[in-house]
mmCIF file of C-alpha atoms in Angstrom:
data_model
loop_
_atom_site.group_PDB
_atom_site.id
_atom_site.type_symbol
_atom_site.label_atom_id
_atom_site.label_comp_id
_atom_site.label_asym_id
_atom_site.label_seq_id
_atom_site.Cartn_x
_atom_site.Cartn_y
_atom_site.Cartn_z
ATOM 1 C CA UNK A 1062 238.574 -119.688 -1.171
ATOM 2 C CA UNK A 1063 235.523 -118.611 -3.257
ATOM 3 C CA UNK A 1064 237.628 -117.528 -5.739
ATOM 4 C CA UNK A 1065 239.366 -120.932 -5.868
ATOM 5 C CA UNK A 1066 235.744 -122.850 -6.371
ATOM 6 C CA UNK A 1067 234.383 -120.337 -9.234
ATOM 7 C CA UNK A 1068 238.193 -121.022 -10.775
ATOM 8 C CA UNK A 1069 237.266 -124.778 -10.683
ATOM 9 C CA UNK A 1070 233.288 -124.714 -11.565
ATOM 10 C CA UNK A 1071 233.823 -122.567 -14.692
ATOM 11 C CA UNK A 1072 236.703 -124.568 -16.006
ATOM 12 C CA UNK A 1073 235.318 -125.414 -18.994
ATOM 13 C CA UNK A 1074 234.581 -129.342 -19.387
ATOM 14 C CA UNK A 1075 236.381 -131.176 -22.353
ATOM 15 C CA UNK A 1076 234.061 -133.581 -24.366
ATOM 16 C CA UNK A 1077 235.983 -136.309 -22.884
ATOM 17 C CA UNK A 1078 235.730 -135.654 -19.163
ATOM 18 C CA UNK A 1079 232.004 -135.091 -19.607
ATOM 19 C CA UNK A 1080 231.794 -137.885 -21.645
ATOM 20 C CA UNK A 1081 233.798 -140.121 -18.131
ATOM 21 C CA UNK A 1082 231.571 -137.591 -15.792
ATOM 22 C CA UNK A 1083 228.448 -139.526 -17.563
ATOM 23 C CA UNK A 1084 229.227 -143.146 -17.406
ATOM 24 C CA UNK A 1085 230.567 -142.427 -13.331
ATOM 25 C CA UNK A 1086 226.955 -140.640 -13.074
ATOM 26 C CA UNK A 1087 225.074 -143.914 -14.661
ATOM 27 C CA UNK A 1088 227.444 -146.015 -12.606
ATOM 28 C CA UNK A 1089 225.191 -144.626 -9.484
ATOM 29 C CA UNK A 1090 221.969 -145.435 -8.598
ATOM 30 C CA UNK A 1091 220.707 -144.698 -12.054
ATOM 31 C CA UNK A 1092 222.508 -147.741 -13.078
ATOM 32 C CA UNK A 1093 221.857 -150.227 -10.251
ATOM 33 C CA UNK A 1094 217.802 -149.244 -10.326
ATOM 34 C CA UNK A 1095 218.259 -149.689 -14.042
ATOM 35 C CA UNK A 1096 220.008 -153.208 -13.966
ATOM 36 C CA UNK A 1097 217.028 -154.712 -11.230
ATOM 37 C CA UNK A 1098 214.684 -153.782 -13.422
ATOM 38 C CA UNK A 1099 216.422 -155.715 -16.605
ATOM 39 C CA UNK A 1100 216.872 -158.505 -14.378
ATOM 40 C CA UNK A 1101 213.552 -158.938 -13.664
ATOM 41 C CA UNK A 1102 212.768 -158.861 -17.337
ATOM 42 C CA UNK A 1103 215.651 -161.895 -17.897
ATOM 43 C CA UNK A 1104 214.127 -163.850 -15.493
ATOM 44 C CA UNK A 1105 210.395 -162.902 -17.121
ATOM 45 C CA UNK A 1106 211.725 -163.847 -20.457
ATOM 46 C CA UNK A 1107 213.242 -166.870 -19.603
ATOM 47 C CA UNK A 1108 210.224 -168.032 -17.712
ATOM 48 C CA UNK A 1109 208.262 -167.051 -21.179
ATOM 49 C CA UNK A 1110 210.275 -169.540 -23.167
ATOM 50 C CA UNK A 1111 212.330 -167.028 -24.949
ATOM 51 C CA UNK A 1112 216.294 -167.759 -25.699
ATOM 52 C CA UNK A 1113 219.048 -165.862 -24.657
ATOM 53 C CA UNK A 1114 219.427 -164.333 -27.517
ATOM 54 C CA UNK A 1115 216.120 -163.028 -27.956
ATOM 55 C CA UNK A 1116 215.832 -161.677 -24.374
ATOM 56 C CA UNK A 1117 218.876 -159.492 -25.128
ATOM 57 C CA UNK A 1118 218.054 -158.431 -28.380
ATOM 58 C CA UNK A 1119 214.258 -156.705 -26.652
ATOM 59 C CA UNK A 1120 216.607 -155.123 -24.403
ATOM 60 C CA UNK A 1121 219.503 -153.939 -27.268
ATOM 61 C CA UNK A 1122 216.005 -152.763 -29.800
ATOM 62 C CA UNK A 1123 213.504 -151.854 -28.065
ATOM 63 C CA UNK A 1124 215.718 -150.275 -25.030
ATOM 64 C CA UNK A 1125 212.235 -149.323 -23.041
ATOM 65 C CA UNK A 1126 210.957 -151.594 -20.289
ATOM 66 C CA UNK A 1127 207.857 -151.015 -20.399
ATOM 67 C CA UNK A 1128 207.396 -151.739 -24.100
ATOM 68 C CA UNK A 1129 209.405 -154.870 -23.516
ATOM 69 C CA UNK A 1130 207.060 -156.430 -20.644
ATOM 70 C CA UNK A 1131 204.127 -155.587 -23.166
ATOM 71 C CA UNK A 1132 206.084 -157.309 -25.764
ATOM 72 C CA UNK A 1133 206.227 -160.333 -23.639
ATOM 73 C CA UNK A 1134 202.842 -160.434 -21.792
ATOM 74 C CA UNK A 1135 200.935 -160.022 -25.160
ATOM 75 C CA UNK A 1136 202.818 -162.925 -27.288
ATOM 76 C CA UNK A 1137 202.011 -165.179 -24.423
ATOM 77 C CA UNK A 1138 198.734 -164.042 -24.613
ATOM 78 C CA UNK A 1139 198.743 -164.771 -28.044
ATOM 79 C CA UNK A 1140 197.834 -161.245 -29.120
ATOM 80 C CA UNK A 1141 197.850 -161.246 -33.345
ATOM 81 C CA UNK A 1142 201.743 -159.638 -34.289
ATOM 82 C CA UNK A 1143 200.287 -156.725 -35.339
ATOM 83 C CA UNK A 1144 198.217 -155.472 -32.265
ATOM 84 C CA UNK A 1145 201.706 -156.240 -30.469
ATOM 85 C CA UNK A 1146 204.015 -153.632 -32.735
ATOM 86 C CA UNK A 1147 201.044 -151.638 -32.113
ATOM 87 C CA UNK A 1148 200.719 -151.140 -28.223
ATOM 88 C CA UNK A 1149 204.817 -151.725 -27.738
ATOM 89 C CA UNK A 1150 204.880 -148.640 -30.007
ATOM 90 C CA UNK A 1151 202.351 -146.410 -28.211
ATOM 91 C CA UNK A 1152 203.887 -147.251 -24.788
ATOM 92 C CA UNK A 1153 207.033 -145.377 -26.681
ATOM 93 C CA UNK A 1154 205.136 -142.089 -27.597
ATOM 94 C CA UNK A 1155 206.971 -140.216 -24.889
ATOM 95 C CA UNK A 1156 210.192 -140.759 -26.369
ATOM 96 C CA UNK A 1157 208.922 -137.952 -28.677
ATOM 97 C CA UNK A 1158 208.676 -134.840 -26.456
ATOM 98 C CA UNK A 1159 211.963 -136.285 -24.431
ATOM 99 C CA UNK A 1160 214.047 -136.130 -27.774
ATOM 100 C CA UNK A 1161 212.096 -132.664 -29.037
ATOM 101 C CA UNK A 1162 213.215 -131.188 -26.093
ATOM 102 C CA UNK A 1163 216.203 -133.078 -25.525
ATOM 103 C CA UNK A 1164 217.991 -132.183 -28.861
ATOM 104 C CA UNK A 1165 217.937 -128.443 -28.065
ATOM 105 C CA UNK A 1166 219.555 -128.609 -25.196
ATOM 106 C CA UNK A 1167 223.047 -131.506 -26.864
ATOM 107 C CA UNK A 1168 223.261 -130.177 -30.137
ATOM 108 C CA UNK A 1169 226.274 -128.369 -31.262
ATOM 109 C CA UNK A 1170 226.686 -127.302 -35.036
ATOM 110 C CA UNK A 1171 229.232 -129.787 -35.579
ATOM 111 C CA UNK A 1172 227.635 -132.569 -34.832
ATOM 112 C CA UNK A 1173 226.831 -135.017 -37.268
ATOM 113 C CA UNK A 1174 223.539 -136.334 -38.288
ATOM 114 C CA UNK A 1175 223.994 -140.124 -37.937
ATOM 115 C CA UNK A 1176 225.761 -139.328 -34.624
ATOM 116 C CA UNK A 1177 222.357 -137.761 -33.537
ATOM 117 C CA UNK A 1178 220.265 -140.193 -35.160
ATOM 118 C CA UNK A 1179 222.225 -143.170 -33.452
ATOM 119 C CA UNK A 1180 222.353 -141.586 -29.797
ATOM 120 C CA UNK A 1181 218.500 -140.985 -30.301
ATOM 121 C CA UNK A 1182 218.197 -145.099 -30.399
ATOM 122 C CA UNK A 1183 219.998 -144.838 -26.402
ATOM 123 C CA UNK A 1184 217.447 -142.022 -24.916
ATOM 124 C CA UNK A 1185 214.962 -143.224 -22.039
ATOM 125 C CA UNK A 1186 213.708 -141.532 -18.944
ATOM 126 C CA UNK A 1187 216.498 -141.812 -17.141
ATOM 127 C CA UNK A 1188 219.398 -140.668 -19.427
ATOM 128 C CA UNK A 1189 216.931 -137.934 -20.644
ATOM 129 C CA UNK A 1190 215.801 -136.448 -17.149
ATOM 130 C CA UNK A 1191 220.322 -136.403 -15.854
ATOM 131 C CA UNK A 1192 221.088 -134.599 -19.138
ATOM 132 C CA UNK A 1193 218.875 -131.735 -18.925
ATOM 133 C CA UNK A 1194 219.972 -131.385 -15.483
ATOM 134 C CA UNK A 1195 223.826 -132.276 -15.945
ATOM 135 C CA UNK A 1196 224.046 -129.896 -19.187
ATOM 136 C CA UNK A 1197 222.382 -127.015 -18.265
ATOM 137 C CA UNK A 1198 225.921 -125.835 -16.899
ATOM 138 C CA UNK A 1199 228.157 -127.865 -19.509
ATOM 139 C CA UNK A 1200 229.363 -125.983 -22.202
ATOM 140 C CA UNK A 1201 227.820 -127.063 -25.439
ATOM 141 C CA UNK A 1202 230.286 -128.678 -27.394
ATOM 142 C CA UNK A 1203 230.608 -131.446 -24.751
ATOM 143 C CA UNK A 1204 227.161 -131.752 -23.888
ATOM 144 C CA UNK A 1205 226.508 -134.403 -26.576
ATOM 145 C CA UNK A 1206 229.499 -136.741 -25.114
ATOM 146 C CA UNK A 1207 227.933 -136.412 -21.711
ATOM 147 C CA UNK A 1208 224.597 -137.463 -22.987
ATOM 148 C CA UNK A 1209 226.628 -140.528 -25.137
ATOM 149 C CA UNK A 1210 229.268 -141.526 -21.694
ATOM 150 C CA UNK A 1211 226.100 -141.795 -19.347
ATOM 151 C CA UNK A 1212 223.406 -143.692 -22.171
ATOM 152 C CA UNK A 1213 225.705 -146.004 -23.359
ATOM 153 C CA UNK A 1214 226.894 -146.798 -20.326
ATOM 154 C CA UNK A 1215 223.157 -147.009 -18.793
ATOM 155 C CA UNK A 1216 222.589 -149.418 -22.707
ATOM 156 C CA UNK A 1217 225.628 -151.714 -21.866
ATOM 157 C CA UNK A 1218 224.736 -152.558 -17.767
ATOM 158 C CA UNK A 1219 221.068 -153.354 -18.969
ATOM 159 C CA UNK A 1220 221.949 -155.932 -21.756
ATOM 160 C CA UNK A 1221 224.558 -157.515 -18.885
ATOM 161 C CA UNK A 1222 221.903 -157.072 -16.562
ATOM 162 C CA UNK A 1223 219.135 -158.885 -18.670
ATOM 163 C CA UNK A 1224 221.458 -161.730 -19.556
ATOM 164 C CA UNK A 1225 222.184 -162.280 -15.742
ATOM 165 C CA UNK A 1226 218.727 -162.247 -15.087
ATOM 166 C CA UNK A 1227 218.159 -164.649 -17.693
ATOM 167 C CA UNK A 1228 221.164 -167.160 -16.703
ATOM 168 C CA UNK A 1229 220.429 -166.570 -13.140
ATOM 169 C CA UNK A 1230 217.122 -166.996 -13.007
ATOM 170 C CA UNK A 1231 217.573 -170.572 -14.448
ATOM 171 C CA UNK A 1232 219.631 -171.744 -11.757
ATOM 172 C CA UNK A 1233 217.085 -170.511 -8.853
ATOM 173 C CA UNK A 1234 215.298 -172.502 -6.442
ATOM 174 C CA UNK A 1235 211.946 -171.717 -7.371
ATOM 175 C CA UNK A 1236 211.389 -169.095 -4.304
ATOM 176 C CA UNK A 1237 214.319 -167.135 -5.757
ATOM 177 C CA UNK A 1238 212.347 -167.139 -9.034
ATOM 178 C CA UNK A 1239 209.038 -165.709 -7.794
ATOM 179 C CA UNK A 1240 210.765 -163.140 -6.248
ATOM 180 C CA UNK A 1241 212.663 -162.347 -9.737
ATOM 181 C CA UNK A 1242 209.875 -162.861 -11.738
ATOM 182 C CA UNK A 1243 207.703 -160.488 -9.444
ATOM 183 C CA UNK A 1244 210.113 -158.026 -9.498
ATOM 184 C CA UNK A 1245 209.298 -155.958 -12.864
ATOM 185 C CA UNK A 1246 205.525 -155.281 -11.186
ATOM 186 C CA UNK A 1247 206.495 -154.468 -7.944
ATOM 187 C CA UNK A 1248 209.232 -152.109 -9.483
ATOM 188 C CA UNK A 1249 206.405 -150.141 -11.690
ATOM 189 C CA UNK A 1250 203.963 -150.073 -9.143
ATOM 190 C CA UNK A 1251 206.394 -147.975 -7.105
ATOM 191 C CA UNK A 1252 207.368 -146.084 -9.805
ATOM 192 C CA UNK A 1253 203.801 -144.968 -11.321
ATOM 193 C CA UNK A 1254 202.718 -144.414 -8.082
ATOM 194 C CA UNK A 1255 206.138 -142.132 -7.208
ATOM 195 C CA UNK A 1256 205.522 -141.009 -10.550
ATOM 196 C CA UNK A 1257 201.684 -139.353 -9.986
ATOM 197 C CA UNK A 1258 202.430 -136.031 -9.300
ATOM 198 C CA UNK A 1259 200.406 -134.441 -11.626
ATOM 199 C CA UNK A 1260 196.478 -134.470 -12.693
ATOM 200 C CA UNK A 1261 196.829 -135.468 -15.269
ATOM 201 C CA UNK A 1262 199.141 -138.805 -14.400
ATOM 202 C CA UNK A 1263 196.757 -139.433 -11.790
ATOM 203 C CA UNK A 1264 193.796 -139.875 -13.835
ATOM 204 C CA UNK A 1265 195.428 -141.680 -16.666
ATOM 205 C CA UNK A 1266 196.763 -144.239 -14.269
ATOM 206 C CA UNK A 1267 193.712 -144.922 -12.321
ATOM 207 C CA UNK A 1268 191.761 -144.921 -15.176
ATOM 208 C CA UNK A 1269 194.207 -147.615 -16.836
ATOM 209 C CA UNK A 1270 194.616 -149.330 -13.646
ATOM 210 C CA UNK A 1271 190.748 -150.234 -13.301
ATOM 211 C CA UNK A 1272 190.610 -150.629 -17.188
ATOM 212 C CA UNK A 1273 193.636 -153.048 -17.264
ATOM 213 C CA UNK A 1274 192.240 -156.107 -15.837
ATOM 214 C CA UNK A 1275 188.580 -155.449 -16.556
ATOM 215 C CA UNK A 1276 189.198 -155.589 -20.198
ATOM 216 C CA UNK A 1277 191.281 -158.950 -19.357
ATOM 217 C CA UNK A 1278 188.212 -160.584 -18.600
ATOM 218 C CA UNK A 1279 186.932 -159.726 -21.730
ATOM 219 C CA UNK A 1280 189.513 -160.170 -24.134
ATOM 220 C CA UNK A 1281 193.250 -161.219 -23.257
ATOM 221 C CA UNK A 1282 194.512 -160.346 -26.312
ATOM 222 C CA UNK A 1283 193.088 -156.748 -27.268
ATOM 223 C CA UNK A 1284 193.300 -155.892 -23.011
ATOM 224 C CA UNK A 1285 196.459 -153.798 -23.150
ATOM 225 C CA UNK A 1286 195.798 -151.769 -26.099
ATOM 226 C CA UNK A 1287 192.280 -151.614 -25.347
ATOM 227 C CA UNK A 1288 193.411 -150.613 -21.625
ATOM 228 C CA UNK A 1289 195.355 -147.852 -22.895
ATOM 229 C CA UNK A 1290 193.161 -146.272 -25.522
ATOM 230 C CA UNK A 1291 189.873 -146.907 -23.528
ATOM 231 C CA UNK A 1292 191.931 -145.783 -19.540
ATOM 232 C CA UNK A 1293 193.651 -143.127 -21.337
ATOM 233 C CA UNK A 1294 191.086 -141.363 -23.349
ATOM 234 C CA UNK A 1295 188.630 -141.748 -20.113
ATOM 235 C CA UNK A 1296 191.608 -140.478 -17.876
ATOM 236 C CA UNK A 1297 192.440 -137.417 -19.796
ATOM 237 C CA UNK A 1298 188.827 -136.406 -20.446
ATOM 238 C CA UNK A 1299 188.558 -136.478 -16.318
ATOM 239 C CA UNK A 1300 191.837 -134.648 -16.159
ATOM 240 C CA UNK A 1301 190.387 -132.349 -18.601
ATOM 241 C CA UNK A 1302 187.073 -131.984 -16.261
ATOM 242 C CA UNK A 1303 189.520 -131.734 -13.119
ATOM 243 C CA UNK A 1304 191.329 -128.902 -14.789
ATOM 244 C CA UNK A 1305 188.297 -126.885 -15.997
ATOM 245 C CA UNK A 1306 186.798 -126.755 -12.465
ATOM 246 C CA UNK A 1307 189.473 -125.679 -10.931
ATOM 247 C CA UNK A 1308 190.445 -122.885 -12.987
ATOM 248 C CA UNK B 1008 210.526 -169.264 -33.636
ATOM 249 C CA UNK B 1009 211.165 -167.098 -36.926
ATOM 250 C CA UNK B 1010 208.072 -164.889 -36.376
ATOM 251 C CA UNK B 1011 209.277 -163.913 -32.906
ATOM 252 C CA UNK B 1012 212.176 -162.274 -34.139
ATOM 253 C CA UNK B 1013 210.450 -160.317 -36.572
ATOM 254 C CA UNK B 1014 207.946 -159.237 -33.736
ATOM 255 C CA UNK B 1015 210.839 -157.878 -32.061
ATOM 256 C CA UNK B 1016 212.215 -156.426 -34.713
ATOM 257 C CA UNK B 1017 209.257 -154.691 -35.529
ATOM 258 C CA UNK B 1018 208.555 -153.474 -31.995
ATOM 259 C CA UNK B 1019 211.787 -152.171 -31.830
ATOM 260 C CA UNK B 1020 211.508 -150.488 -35.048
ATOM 261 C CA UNK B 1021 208.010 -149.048 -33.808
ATOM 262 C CA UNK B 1022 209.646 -147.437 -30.724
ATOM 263 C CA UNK B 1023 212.661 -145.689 -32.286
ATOM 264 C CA UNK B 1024 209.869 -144.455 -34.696
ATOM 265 C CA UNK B 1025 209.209 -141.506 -31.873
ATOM 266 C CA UNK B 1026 212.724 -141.454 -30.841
ATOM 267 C CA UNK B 1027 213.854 -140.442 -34.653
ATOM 268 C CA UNK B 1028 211.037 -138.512 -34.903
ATOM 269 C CA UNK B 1029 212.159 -136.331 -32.103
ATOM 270 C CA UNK B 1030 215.343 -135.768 -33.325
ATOM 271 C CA UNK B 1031 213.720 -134.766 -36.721
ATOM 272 C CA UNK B 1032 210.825 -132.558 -35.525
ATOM 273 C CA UNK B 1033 213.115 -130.497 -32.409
ATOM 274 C CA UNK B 1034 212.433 -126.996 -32.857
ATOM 275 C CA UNK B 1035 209.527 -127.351 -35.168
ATOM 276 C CA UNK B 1036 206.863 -128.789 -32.792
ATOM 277 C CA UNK B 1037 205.336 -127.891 -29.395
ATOM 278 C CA UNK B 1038 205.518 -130.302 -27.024
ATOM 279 C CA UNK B 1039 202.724 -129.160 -24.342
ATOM 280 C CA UNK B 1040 199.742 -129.476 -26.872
ATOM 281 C CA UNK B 1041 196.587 -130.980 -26.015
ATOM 282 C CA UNK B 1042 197.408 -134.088 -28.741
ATOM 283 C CA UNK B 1043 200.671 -134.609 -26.755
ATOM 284 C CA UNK B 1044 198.394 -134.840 -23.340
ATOM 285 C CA UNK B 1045 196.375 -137.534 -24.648
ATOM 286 C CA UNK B 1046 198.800 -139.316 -26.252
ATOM 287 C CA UNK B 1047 200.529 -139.450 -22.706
ATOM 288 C CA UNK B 1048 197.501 -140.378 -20.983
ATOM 289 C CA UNK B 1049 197.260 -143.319 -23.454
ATOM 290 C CA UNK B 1050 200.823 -144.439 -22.787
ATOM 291 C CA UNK B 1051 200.514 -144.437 -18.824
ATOM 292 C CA UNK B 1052 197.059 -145.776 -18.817
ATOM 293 C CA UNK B 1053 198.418 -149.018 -20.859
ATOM 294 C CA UNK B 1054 201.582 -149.329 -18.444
ATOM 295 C CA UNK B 1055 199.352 -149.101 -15.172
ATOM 296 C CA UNK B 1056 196.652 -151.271 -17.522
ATOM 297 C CA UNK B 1057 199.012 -153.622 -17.839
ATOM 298 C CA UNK B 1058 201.086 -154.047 -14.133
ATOM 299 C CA UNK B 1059 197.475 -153.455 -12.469
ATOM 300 C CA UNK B 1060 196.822 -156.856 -14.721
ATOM 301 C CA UNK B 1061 199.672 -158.763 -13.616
ATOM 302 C CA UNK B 1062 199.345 -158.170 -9.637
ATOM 303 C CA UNK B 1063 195.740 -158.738 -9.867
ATOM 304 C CA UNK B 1064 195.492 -161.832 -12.572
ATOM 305 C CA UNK B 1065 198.658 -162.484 -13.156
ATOM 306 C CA UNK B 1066 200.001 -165.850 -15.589
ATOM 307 C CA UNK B 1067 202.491 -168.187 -15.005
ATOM 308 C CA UNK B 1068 204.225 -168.938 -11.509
ATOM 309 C CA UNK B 1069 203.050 -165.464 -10.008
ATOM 310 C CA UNK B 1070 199.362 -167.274 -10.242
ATOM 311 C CA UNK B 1071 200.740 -169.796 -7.398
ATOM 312 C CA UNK B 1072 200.446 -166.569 -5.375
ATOM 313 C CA UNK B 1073 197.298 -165.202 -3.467
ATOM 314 C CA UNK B 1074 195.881 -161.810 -4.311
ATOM 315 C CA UNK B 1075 195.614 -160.776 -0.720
ATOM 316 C CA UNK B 1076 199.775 -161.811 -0.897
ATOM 317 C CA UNK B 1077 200.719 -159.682 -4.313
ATOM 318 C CA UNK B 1078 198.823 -156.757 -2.714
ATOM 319 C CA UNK B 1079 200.320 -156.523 0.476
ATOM 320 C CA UNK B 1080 203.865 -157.120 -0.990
ATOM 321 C CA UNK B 1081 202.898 -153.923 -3.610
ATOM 322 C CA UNK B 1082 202.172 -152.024 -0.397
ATOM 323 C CA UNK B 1083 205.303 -152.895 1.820
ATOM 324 C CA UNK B 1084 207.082 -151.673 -1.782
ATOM 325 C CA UNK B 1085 205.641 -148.204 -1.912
ATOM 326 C CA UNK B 1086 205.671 -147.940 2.075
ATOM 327 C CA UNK B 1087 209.317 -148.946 1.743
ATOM 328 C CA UNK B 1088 209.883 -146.670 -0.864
ATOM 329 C CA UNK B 1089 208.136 -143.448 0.995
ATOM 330 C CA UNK B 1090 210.318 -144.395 4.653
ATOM 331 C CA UNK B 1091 213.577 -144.832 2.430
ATOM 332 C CA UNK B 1092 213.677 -141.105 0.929
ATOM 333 C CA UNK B 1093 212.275 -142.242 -2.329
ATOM 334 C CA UNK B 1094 214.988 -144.842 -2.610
ATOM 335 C CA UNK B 1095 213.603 -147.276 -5.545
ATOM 336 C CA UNK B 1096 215.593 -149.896 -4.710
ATOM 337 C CA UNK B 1097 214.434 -150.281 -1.121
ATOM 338 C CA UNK B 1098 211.298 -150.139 -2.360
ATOM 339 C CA UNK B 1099 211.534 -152.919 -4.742
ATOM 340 C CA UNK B 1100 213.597 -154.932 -2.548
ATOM 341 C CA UNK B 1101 211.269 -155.006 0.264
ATOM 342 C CA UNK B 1102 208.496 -156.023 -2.113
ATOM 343 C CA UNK B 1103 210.390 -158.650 -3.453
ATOM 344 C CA UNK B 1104 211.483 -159.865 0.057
ATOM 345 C CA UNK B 1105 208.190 -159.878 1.155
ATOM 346 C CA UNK B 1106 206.464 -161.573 -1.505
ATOM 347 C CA UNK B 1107 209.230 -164.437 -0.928
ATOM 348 C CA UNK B 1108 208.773 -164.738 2.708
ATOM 349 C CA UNK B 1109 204.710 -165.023 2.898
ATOM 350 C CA UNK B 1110 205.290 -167.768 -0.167
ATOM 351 C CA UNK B 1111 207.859 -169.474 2.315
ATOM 352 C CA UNK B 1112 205.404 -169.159 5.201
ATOM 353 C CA UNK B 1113 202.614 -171.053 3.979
#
């Protein structure tokens, strides 16, 4: 019987049935959490005054929902363009160690660069965090298509998603829409607060979280970058202070 | 209309910056410097900047809502959330359900 279930688990996986195991994985929850949250942003974007087309196109680009949300809040806000690209592009800085220590891990020597370069445009949290656990027993040349099955699949449900949030949200009653439209907070409250397991996510999120609307009161438009730089410098500085007394 | 597009276009240039960047600099860097800590303090600090914003002065319809309302519904999420297993969609469901039925009730 054992010998039956090693025969099976060390059957090595062809890039094409790791590439299927991914989208079924992405199909899961990963997928449904995934597509609420891009709802939510449709109905935020339509209730912003963007088009369709726009809406999708955040989702398609920028492929990061947090970034997207600041996107949105700060042009209503009217927040100069610049200060915009600015904090949707810090919000991103942890794509950085995800791919550093991501590529390790998918990359076989055949690969080609614009194959990496291109699947590098469909990493976020979630594709990033089921890779490193899904490859770790995958041999390597099929690691890659796992990585590509599950993120593009994860890519395609959240541009559907936002365009049935969008269309849906349109066609409402209005109690239908506050719940849509208050669905992208609720959903991050949850997951910061899930997410604070560490020190140093603790401080930076209280810190932000008192700095947020204070700085709101003072200025709209600089309040999320200012939010972040100000919360997060104070945060890891108490992290820092946390860190040194206990060791 | 024409400057919104290249807003987006330039935000989502701006975030594939540090997903290229990765794929250029694996191997070379370390990822668990001190720069890398603050730069993810920064990052999580202007998400929870930003949601703490919305639920407690939030824009558009959400403003037709009372704080005491948004609070408790953020609550009922993460309770939700904790009794489910750490099931994010419960979670989010029952703070969307209950944010709906106190709007209903009064």
């Amino acid at each position: 019987m054992s010998f039956v279930v090693d025969a099976v688990y060390l059957s090595p996986m062809t890039p094409a049935a790791a590439r299927r195991l991914g989208m079924r994985d992405a199909l899961g929850v990963p997928g449904a959490v995934l597509a609420a949250g891009m709802m939510g942003f449709g109905a935020l974007a339509l209730e912003s005054g963007l088009s369709l087309m726009m809406a999708l196109a955040c989702t398609a680009g920028i492929w990061a929902l947090p970034g997207q949300i600041v996107l949105i809040e700060m042009h209503m806000s009217g927040a100069p363009g610049a200060l915009t690209v600015l904090a949707v592009t810090l919000t991103a800085a942890r794509f950085l160690p995800m791919a550093v220590s991501l590529m390790p891990v998918i990359r076989a020597p055949g690969d080609s660069r614009t194959t990496l370069y291109t699947a590098a445009q469909l990493l976020a949290m979630t594709s990033w965090a089921w890779t490193m656990r899904r490859c770790a027993d995958m041999p390597r040349e099929s690691r890659l298509a796992y990585f590509i099955g599950f993120s593009l699949t994860c890519w395609t449900v959240g541009i559907a998603a936002t365009a049935a949030g969008y269309l849906l949200a349109g066609s409402f009653s209005p109690l239908m829409r506050l719940g849509f439209v208050f669905l992208n907070p609720v959903y991050f409250v949850v997951l910061l607060i899930a997410d604070a397991r560490t020190v140093l996510a603790v401080c930076a999120l209280a810190c932000g979280a008192i700095a947020g609307p204070l700085l709101y009161y003072a200025n709209p438009q600089w309040s999320v970058l200012l939010a972040g730089l100000i919360g997060g410098t104070a945060g890891y500085g108490l992290q820092r202070i946390i860190r040194r007394r206990r060791a | 209309m024409l400057e919104l597009w290249l807003l987006v276009i330039a935000a989502a240039l701006g975030t594939y910056l540090w997903r290229g960047l990765g794929v250029l600099l694996s191997g070379r860097i370390k990822v668990n410097s001190e720069l890398f800590n603050w730069v993810a303090c920064v990052a999580y600090a202007m998400v929870a900047g930003l949601i703490s914003r919305i639920v407690i002065v939030p824009g558009g319809m959400l403003a037709q809502t009372a704080l005491a309302e948004r609070l408790v519904a953020c609550a009922l999420a993460v309770a939700a959330y904790y009794l489910s297993r750490r099931n994010l969609l419960v979670g989010v469901g029952a703070g969307v359900a209950a944010i709906m039925a106190m709007v209903a009730l009064h």
